[in-house]
Short mmCIF file of C-alpha atoms in Angstrom, two decimals:
data_model
loop_
_atom_site.label_atom_id
_atom_site.label_comp_id
_atom_site.label_asym_id
_atom_site.label_seq_id
_atom_site.Cartn_x
_atom_site.Cartn_y
_atom_site.Cartn_z
CA MET A 1392 -8.41 16.52 -1.76
CA ILE A 1393 -5.30 18.68 -2.16
CA SER A 1394 -5.11 19.39 1.56
CA LEU A 1395 -5.48 15.67 2.32
CA LEU A 1396 -2.70 14.80 -0.14
CA ASN A 1397 -0.51 17.50 1.41
CA LEU A 1398 -1.01 15.89 4.81
CA LEU A 1399 -0.12 12.47 3.45
CA VAL A 1400 3.02 13.75 1.68
CA VAL A 1401 4.22 15.61 4.77
CA GLY A 1402 3.78 12.42 6.79
CA LEU A 1403 5.79 10.39 4.28
CA LEU A 1404 8.54 13.02 4.25
CA MET A 1405 8.60 12.94 8.03
CA SER A 1406 8.96 9.14 7.98
CA THR A 1407 11.95 9.52 5.66
CA PHE A 1408 13.47 12.10 8.00
CA THR A 1409 13.04 9.94 11.12
CA THR A 1410 14.39 6.84 9.37
CA ARG A 1411 17.40 8.65 7.91
CA PHE A 1412 18.41 10.85 10.84
CA VAL A 1413 16.73 9.52 14.02
CA PHE A 1414 16.99 5.75 13.60
CA PRO A 1415 20.84 5.69 13.38
CA MET A 1416 21.31 7.78 16.54
CA PRO A 1417 21.41 4.87 19.07
CA SER A 1418 23.79 2.94 16.79
CA LEU A 1419 26.19 5.89 16.53
CA GLU A 1420 26.16 6.18 20.31
CA GLY A 1421 27.44 2.64 20.87
CA ARG A 1422 31.18 3.03 20.45
CA ARG A 1423 31.21 6.20 22.53
CA PHE A 1424 28.87 4.97 25.20
CA TRP A 1425 31.63 4.79 27.78
CA LEU A 1426 31.75 8.61 27.73
CA LEU A 1427 28.07 8.79 28.60
CA GLY A 1428 28.60 6.08 31.20
CA LEU A 1429 30.78 8.45 33.18
CA LEU A 1430 27.82 10.79 33.64
CA PRO A 1431 25.25 10.20 36.41
CA LEU A 1432 22.58 9.26 33.88
CA ARG A 1433 20.46 6.17 33.43
CA ARG A 1434 20.46 4.52 30.03
CA GLU A 1435 16.74 5.11 29.70
CA THR A 1436 17.36 8.85 29.90
CA ILE A 1437 19.41 8.70 26.70
CA ILE A 1438 16.58 7.05 24.79
CA TRP A 1439 13.97 9.43 26.16
CA SER A 1440 16.13 12.41 25.25
CA LYS A 1441 16.42 11.17 21.68
CA PHE A 1442 12.65 10.71 21.53
CA ALA A 1443 12.10 14.27 22.81
CA PHE A 1444 14.64 15.59 20.29
CA ALA A 1445 12.97 13.77 17.39
CA LEU A 1446 9.52 14.92 18.46
CA ALA A 1447 10.56 18.56 18.84
CA CYS A 1448 12.38 18.60 15.51
CA SER A 1449 9.44 17.09 13.63
CA ILE A 1450 6.30 18.55 15.15
CA ILE A 1451 7.17 22.23 14.71
CA PRO A 1452 7.97 22.27 10.96
CA CYS A 1453 5.29 19.72 10.06
CA SER A 1454 2.50 21.48 11.93
CA ALA A 1455 3.60 24.85 10.55
CA LEU A 1456 3.75 23.51 7.00
CA ILE A 1457 0.28 21.98 7.21
CA LEU A 1458 -1.08 25.15 8.80
CA LEU A 1459 0.38 27.28 6.00
CA SER A 1460 -0.93 24.89 3.34
CA ASP A 1461 -4.45 24.79 4.80
CA SER A 1462 -4.48 28.57 5.18
CA MET A 1463 -3.53 29.06 1.53
CA LEU A 1464 -6.21 26.56 0.46
CA ARG A 1465 -8.76 28.28 2.72
CA VAL A 1466 -10.07 25.07 4.23
CA SER A 1467 -12.56 25.16 7.08
CA LEU A 1468 -11.49 25.38 10.70
CA ALA A 1469 -12.73 21.84 11.33
CA VAL A 1470 -10.45 20.40 8.64
CA LEU A 1471 -7.55 22.52 9.89
CA ALA A 1472 -8.05 21.21 13.44
CA VAL A 1473 -8.23 17.60 12.24
CA HIS A 1474 -5.05 18.05 10.21
CA GLN A 1475 -3.21 19.49 13.22
CA LEU A 1476 -4.37 16.57 15.37
CA THR A 1477 -3.19 14.15 12.70
CA CYS A 1478 0.21 15.88 12.56
CA LEU A 1479 0.57 15.54 16.32
CA LEU A 1480 -0.29 11.83 16.20
CA LEU A 1481 2.10 11.23 13.29
CA CYS A 1482 4.98 13.01 15.00
CA LEU A 1483 4.48 11.01 18.20
CA GLY A 1484 4.23 7.67 16.44
CA LEU A 1485 7.03 8.17 13.91
CA SER A 1486 9.48 9.49 16.50
CA SER A 1487 8.79 6.54 18.77
CA ILE A 1488 9.11 3.98 15.97
CA ALA A 1489 12.45 5.39 14.82
CA VAL A 1490 13.96 5.73 18.31
CA GLY A 1491 12.60 2.46 19.66
CA LEU A 1492 13.62 0.32 16.70
CA GLY A 1493 16.94 2.16 16.51
CA ALA A 1494 17.70 1.03 20.06
CA ARG A 1495 16.28 -2.45 19.47
CA LEU A 1496 18.10 -3.10 16.15
CA PRO A 1497 21.39 -1.20 16.41
CA ASN A 1498 24.38 -1.57 14.11
CA PHE A 1499 27.56 -0.73 15.99
CA ARG A 1500 29.89 -1.90 13.23
CA GLU A 1501 28.87 0.80 10.78
CA GLN A 1502 30.01 4.41 11.10
CA SER A 1503 27.95 5.90 8.29
CA PRO A 1504 24.40 6.95 9.26
CA SER A 1505 23.18 6.45 5.69
CA ARG A 1506 24.36 2.83 5.67
CA ILE A 1507 22.77 2.20 9.04
CA ALA A 1508 19.47 3.59 7.76
CA ALA A 1509 19.74 1.47 4.59
CA GLY A 1510 20.12 -1.76 6.56
CA PHE A 1511 17.47 -4.18 7.76
CA GLY A 1512 16.46 -2.10 10.77
CA GLY A 1513 16.15 1.10 8.76
CA THR A 1514 14.10 -0.62 6.05
CA LEU A 1515 11.79 -2.14 8.64
CA THR A 1516 11.39 1.26 10.29
CA LEU A 1517 10.50 2.91 6.99
CA VAL A 1518 7.93 0.23 6.10
CA LEU A 1519 6.26 0.33 9.52
CA SER A 1520 6.26 4.13 9.43
CA ALA A 1521 4.57 4.19 6.01
CA LEU A 1522 1.90 1.71 7.16
CA TYR A 1523 1.32 3.74 10.30
CA ILE A 1524 0.90 6.96 8.28
CA LEU A 1525 -1.64 5.37 5.94
CA ALA A 1526 -3.61 3.95 8.85
CA VAL A 1527 -3.77 7.23 10.78
CA VAL A 1528 -4.69 9.31 7.73
CA LEU A 1529 -7.38 6.85 6.64
CA LEU A 1530 -8.84 6.69 10.14
CA THR A 1531 -8.68 10.39 11.01
CA ALA A 1532 -8.55 12.74 8.03
CA LEU A 1533 -10.38 10.88 5.27
CA PRO A 1534 -13.75 10.43 7.05
CA CYS A 1535 -13.63 14.06 8.15
CA HIS A 1536 -13.31 15.21 4.53
CA TYR A 1537 -16.20 13.03 3.39
CA TYR A 1538 -18.37 14.12 6.29
CA LEU A 1539 -17.80 17.82 5.70
CA TYR A 1540 -18.46 17.37 1.99
CA LEU A 1541 -21.81 15.67 2.55
CA THR A 1542 -22.91 18.13 5.23
CA GLY A 1543 -22.03 21.08 3.02
CA ASP A 1544 -23.31 22.21 -0.34
CA GLY A 1545 -21.49 19.61 -2.43
CA ALA A 1546 -23.98 16.74 -2.31
CA ARG A 1547 -27.67 16.09 -2.87
CA PRO A 1548 -30.07 15.66 0.10
CA GLU A 1549 -30.72 11.98 -0.63
CA GLN A 1550 -26.97 11.32 -0.51
CA GLN A 1551 -26.72 13.10 2.82
CA ALA A 1552 -29.55 11.10 4.38
CA SER A 1553 -28.21 7.71 3.29
CA VAL A 1554 -24.52 8.14 4.10
CA ILE A 1555 -24.11 10.81 6.75
CA SER A 1556 -24.99 8.57 9.73
CA TRP A 1557 -22.37 6.00 8.75
CA LEU A 1558 -19.77 8.69 8.16
CA LEU A 1559 -20.42 10.19 11.59
CA ILE A 1560 -19.73 6.80 13.15
CA TRP A 1561 -16.58 6.51 11.01
CA VAL A 1562 -15.41 9.94 12.17
CA LYS A 1563 -15.84 9.11 15.87
CA CYS A 1564 -14.50 5.56 15.68
CA GLY A 1565 -11.67 6.62 13.35
CA ALA A 1566 -10.50 9.35 15.71
CA ALA A 1567 -10.56 6.96 18.67
CA GLY A 1568 -8.84 4.26 16.63
CA SER A 1569 -6.07 6.59 15.48
CA VAL A 1570 -5.40 7.69 19.07
CA LEU A 1571 -5.23 4.06 20.23
CA LEU A 1572 -2.98 3.18 17.29
CA THR A 1573 -0.68 6.07 18.19
CA LEU A 1574 -0.51 4.91 21.80
CA LEU A 1575 0.50 1.47 20.54
CA ALA A 1576 3.06 2.99 18.17
CA VAL A 1577 4.55 5.01 21.03
CA VAL A 1578 4.53 2.43 23.81
CA TRP A 1579 5.52 -0.75 21.95
CA PRO A 1580 8.69 0.42 20.10
CA LEU A 1581 9.94 2.48 23.04
CA ARG A 1582 9.41 -0.42 25.41
CA LEU A 1583 11.35 -2.74 23.12
CA GLY A 1584 14.11 -0.18 22.67
CA LEU A 1585 14.42 0.64 26.37
CA ARG A 1586 14.56 -3.02 27.32
CA ALA A 1587 17.20 -3.82 24.69
CA PHE A 1588 19.28 -0.72 25.46
CA ARG A 1589 19.18 -1.49 29.19
CA ARG A 1590 20.56 -5.02 28.67
CA MET A 1591 23.10 -4.09 26.02
CA GLU A 1592 26.81 -4.53 26.68
CA PHE A 1593 29.17 -2.04 25.01
#
């Protein structure tokens, strides 16, 4: 339970980081875009570079923090692997949501990143990020914890026989569902952001 809560808290902290620091990046680029326009770069390259930057800055500390936490709690290797997979999915989805919506809902009038993040676009990004985190954790990590508990020494045999088959289905379908949800969270916001950024006039 503690390791699961640690995973959830790290995901929520990561959503705050991406909303506060990653979402305002396309908006802050607007007034200085003419400088980037002098370079032989496509506009899509700017968005993809911000996505790569957000992903690199989030996946390393989050995965390391969860790995350290699980090692101190002495969880099984299966739980540790599931938590690392969940971290990877969360970093991909949250980075894409922040960058894509940041390009789709920019605020070029504001100079302060904190005010940009506190606006409508930043609030929407934070809400969607929190819903995405809850969905991925419920689909991926929670059934794994229940399954390992019932297949271990913590439950009675009659409980194992009645519930374990349904939990195994939940584990498989939850993992597939979380991957599909992450693909949607990566493709949809980035597609919206790239399309809006490509048509934008500065």
